[in-house]
Tab-separated table of C-alpha atoms in Angstrom:
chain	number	residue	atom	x	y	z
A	1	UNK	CA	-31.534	1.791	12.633
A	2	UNK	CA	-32.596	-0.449	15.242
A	3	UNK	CA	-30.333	-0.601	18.677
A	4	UNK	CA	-30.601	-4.645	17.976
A	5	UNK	CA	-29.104	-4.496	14.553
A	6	UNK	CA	-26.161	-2.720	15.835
A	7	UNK	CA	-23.547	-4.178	17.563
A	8	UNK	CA	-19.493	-4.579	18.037
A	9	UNK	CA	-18.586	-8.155	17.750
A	10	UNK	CA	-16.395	-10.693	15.714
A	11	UNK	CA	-17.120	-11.190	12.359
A	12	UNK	CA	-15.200	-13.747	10.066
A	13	UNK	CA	-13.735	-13.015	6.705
A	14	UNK	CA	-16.124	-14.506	4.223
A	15	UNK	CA	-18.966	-12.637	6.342
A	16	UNK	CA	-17.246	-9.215	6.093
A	17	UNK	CA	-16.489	-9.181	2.358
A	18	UNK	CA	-19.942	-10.796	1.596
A	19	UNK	CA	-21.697	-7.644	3.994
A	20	UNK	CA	-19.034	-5.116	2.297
A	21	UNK	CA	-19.434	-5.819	-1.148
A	22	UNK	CA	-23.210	-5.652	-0.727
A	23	UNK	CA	-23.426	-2.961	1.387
A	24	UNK	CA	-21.435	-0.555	-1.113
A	25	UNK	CA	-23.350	-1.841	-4.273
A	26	UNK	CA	-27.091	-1.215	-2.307
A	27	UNK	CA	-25.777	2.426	-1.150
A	28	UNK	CA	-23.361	3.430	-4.218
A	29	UNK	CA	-26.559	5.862	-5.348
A	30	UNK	CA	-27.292	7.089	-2.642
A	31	UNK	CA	-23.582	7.594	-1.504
A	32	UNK	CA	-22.887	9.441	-4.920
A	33	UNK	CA	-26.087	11.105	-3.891
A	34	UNK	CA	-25.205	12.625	-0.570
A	35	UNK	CA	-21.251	13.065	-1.076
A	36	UNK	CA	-21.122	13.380	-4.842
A	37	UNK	CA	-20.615	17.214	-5.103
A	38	UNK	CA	-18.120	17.298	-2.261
A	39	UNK	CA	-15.770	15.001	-3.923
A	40	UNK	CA	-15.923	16.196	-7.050
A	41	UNK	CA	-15.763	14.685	-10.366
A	42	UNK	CA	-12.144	15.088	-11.136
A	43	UNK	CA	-10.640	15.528	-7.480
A	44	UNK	CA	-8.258	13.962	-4.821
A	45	UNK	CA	-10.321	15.195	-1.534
A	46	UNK	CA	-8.457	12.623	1.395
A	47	UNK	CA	-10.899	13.183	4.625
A	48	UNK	CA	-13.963	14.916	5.446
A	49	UNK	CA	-12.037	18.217	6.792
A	50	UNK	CA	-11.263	18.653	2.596
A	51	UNK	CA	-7.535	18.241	2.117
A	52	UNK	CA	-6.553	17.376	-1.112
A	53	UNK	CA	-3.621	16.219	-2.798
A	54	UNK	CA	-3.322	19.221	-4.912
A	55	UNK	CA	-2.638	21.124	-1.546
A	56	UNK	CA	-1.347	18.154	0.258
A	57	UNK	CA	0.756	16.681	-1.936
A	58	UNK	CA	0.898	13.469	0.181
A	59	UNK	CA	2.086	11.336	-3.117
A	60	UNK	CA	4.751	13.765	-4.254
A	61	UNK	CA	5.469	13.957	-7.607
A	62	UNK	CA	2.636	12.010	-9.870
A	63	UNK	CA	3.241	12.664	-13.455
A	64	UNK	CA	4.530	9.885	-15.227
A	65	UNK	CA	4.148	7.703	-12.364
A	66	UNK	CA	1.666	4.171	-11.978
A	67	UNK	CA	-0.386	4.874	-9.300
A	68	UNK	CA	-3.194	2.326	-7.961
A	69	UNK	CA	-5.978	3.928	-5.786
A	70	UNK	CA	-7.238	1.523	-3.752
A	71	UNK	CA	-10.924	1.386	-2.444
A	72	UNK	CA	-11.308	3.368	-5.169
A	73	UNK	CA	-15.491	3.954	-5.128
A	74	UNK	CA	-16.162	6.769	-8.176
A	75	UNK	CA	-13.107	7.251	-8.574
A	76	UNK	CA	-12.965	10.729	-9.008
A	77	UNK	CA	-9.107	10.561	-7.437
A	78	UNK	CA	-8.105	8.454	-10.031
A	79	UNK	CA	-9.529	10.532	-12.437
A	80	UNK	CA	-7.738	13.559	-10.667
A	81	UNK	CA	-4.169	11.799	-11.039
A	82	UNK	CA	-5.020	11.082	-14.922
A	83	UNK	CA	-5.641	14.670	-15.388
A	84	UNK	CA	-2.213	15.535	-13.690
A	85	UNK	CA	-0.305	12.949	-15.789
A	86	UNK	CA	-0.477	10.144	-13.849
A	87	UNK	CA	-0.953	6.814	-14.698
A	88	UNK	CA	-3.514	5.326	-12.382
A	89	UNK	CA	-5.404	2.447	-12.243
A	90	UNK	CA	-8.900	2.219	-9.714
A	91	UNK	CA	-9.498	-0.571	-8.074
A	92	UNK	CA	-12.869	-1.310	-5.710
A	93	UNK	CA	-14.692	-4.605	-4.556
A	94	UNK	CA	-17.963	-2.846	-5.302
A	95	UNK	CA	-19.582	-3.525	-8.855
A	96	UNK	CA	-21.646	-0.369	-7.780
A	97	UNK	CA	-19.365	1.929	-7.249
A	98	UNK	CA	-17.853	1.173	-10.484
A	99	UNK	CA	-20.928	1.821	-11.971
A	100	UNK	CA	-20.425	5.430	-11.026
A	101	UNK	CA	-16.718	5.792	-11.677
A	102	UNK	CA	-17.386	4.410	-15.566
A	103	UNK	CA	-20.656	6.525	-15.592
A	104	UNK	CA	-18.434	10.026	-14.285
A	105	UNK	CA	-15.484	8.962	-16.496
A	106	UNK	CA	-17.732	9.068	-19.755
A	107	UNK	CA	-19.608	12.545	-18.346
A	108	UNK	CA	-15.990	13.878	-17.461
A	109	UNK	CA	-14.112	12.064	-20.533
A	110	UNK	CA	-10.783	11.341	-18.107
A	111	UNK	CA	-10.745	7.711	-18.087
A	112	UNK	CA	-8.809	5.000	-16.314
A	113	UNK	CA	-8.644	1.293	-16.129
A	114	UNK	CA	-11.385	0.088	-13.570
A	115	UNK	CA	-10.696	-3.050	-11.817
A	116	UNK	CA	-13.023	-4.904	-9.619
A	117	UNK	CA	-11.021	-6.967	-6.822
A	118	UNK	CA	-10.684	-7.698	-3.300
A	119	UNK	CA	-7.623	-5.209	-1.542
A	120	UNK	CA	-6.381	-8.749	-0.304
A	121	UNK	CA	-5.811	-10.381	-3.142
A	122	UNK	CA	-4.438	-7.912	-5.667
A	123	UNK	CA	-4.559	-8.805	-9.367
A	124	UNK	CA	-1.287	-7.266	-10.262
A	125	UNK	CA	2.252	-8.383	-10.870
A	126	UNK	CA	4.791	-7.484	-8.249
A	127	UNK	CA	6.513	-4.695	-8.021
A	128	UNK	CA	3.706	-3.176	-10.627
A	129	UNK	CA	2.970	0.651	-9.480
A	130	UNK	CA	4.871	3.666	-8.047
A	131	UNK	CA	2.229	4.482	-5.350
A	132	UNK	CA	-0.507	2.972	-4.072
A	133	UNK	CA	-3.296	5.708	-2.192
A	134	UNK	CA	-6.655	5.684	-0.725
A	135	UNK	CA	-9.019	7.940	0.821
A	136	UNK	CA	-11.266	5.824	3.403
A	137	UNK	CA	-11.425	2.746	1.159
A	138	UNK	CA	-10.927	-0.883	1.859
A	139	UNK	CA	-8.170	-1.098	4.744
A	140	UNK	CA	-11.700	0.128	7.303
A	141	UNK	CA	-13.630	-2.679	5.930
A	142	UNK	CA	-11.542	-5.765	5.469
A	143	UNK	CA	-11.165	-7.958	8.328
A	144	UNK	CA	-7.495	-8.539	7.974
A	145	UNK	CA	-5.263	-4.832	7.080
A	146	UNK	CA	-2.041	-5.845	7.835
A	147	UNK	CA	-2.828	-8.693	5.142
A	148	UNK	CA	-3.355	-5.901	3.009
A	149	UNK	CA	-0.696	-3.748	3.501
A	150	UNK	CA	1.683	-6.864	3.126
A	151	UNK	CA	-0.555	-6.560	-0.626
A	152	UNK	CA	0.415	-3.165	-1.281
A	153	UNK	CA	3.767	-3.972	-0.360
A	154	UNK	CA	4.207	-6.479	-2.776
A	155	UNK	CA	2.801	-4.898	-5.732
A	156	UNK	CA	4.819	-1.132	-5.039
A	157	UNK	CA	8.267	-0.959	-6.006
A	158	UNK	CA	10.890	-0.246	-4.082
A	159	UNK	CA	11.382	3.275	-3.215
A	160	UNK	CA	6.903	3.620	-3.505
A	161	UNK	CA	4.896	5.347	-1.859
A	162	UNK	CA	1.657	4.099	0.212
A	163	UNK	CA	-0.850	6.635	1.157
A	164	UNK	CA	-4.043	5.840	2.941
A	165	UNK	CA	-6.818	7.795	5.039
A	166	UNK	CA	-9.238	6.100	7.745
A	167	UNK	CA	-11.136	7.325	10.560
A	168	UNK	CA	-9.023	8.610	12.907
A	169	UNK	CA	-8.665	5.642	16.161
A	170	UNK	CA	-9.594	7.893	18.325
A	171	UNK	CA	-13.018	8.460	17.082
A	172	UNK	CA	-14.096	5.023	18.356
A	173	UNK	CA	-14.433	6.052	21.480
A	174	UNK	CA	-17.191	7.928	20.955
A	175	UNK	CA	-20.795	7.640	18.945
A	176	UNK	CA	-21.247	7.990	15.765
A	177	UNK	CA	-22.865	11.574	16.285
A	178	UNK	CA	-22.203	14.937	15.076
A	179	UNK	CA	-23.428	17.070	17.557
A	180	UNK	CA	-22.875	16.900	21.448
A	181	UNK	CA	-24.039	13.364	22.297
A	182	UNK	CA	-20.585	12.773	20.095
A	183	UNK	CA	-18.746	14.379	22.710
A	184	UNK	CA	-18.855	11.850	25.856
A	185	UNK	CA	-16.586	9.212	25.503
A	186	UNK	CA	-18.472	5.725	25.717
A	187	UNK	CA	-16.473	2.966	24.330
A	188	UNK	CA	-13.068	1.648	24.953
A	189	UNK	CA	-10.148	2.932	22.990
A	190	UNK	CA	-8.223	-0.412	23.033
A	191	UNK	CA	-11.775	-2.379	22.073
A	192	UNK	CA	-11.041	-4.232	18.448
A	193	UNK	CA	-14.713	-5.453	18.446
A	194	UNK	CA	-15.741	-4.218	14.590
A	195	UNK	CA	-18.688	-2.136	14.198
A	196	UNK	CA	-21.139	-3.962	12.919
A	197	UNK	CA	-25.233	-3.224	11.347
A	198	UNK	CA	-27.090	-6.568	10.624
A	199	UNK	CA	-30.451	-7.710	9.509
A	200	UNK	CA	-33.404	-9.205	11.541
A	201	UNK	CA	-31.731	-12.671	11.367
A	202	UNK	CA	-28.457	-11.656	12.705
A	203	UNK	CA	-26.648	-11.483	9.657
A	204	UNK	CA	-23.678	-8.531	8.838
A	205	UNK	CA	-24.730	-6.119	6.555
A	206	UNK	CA	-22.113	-4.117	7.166
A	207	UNK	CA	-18.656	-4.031	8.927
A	208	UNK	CA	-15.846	-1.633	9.636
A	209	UNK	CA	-12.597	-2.247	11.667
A	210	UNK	CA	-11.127	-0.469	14.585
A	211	UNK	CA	-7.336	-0.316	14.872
A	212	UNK	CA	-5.860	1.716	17.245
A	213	UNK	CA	-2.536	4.251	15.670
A	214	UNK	CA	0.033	1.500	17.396
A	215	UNK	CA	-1.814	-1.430	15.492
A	216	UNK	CA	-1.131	0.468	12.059
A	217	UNK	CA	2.297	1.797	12.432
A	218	UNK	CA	2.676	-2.094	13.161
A	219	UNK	CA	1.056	-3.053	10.588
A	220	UNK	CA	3.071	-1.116	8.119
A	221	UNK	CA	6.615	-1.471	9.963
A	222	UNK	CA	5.372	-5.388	9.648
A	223	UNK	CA	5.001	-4.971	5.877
A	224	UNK	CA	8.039	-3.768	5.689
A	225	UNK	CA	7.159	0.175	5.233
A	226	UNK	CA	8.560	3.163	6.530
A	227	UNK	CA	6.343	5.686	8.228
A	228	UNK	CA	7.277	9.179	6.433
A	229	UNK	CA	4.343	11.112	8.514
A	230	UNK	CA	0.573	11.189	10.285
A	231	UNK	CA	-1.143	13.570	8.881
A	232	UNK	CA	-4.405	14.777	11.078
A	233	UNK	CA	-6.335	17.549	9.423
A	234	UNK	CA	-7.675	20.209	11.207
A	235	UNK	CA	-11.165	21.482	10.741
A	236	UNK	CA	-10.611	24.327	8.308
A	237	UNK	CA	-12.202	28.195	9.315
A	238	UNK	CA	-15.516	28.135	7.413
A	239	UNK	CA	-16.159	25.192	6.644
A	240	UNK	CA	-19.745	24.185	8.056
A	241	UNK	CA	-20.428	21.024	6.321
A	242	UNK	CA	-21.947	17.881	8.406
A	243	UNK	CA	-20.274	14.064	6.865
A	244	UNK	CA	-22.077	12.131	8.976
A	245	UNK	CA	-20.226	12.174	12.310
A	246	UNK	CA	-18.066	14.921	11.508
A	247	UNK	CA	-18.952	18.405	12.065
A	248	UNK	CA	-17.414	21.434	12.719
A	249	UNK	CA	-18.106	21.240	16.471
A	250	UNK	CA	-16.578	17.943	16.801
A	251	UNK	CA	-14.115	18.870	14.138
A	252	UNK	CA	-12.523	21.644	16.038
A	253	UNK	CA	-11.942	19.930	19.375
A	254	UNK	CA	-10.739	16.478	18.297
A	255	UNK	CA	-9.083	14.930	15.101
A	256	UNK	CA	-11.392	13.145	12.710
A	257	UNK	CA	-9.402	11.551	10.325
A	258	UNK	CA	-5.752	9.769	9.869
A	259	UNK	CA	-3.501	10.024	7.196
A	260	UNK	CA	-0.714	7.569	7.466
A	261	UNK	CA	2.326	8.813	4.814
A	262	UNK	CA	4.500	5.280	4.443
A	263	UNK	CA	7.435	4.367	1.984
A	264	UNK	CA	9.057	1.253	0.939
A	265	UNK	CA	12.489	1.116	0.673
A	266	UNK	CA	14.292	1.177	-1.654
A	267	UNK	CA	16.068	-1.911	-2.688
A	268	UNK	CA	20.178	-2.040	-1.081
């Protein structure tokens, strides 16, 4: 892309979720295309490194329980907690995306309710799941997360659990680039500016949000969560796979991704 149609500045809400949504129903092939097989059909994979919640168990116990996945894209996590006993329900803003999850749910024959909705606005009663989880979806890409964690909050009863992955902060300080021009640190840390790709007229086309680890342990201790854990995966031994800018050589040195573990409490 074009160094002109790249840039970090403020974007306002109607822009971002007008730039998201399209951006994720123009590249929801070609996503499935690229990342399909490493997700899986019927798999919880949280990050790029490959944890999943069959190792991790992040979520604890899931049979039985209501569990939204948020961001959900295919789906295939969803489809995962189904197959465990679960009750889920997926949730994305992306019509595209839930092209693929109702096009892998009738290949795969696990099906679960698809909903399409913005994270913050939720469509659900409170008080109305058990957990809420996602890997990399919606709290990058909307321009207001502790808005939507105050969302999860209200829809997870007390005693749930909310488990999300995102890029980890620290990755903003440096390019977007797998090999060793991702290496030298080039941008501030404590530098909110989104990310941002836009067309020849200046328009977003696509947006993603930098918070540093301070901003979201405020933002859920704001919602009224407790933080249970951080989770930051290490690079596994043998695994050589490239996910745009992760790699193993980046990968090994510094963290990549961010799993923040929270609860709400219980009520008394």
């Amino acid at each position: 892309m074009d160094d002109d149609r790249v840039t970090r500045r403020r974007v306002g809400a109607a822009e971002v979720r007008r730039a998201n949504r399209g951006w994720w129903d123009t590249d929801a092939d070609a996503y499935q295309a690229e990342h399909g097989a490493f997700l899986g059909d019927v798999d919880f994979v949280w990050c790029p490194e490959g944890l999943r919640e069959a190792d991790a168990r992040l979520l604890g116990e899931v049979a039985g329980r209501r569990i939204l996945e948020l961001g959900c894209g295919a789906a295939a996590a969803a489809r995962w907690l189904a197959a465990q006993g679960a009750r889920p329900v997926a949730l994305d803003l992306s019509a595209g995306m839930l092209r693929h999850a109702a096009e892998d749910a009738a290949r795969t024959g696990v099906r679960v309710p698809l909903v399409q909705a913005d994270a913050l606005a939720l469509p659900f009663a409170d008080a109305a799941f058990d957990a809420v989880c996602t890997a990399f979806g919606a709290i990058p890409f909307v321009d207001d997360s502790a808005a939507a964690m105050r969302e999860v909050a209200r829809v997870l009863r007390p005693g749930g659990r909310w488990v999300f992955s995102v890029t980890h902060p620290m990755r903003w300080i440096f390019l977007d680039d797998p090999g060793e021009g991702g290496l030298t640190a080039v941008h501030s840390y404590f530098d909110r500016s989104p990310y941002v790709e836009q067309d020849e007229h200046g328009v977003a086309t696509y947006v993603e949000q930098h918070r540093t680890l301070g901003d979201r342990i405020r933002e859920l201790v704001g919602a009224g969560f407790r933080l249970v854990d951080l989770v930051e995966p290490e690079w596994p031994a043998g695994h050589e796979g490239i996910w745009g800018q992760w790699s193993p050589l980046r990968g090994r040195l510094f963290p990549g991704t961010a799993i923040f573990v929270a609860e709400k409490p219980a009520a008394g």
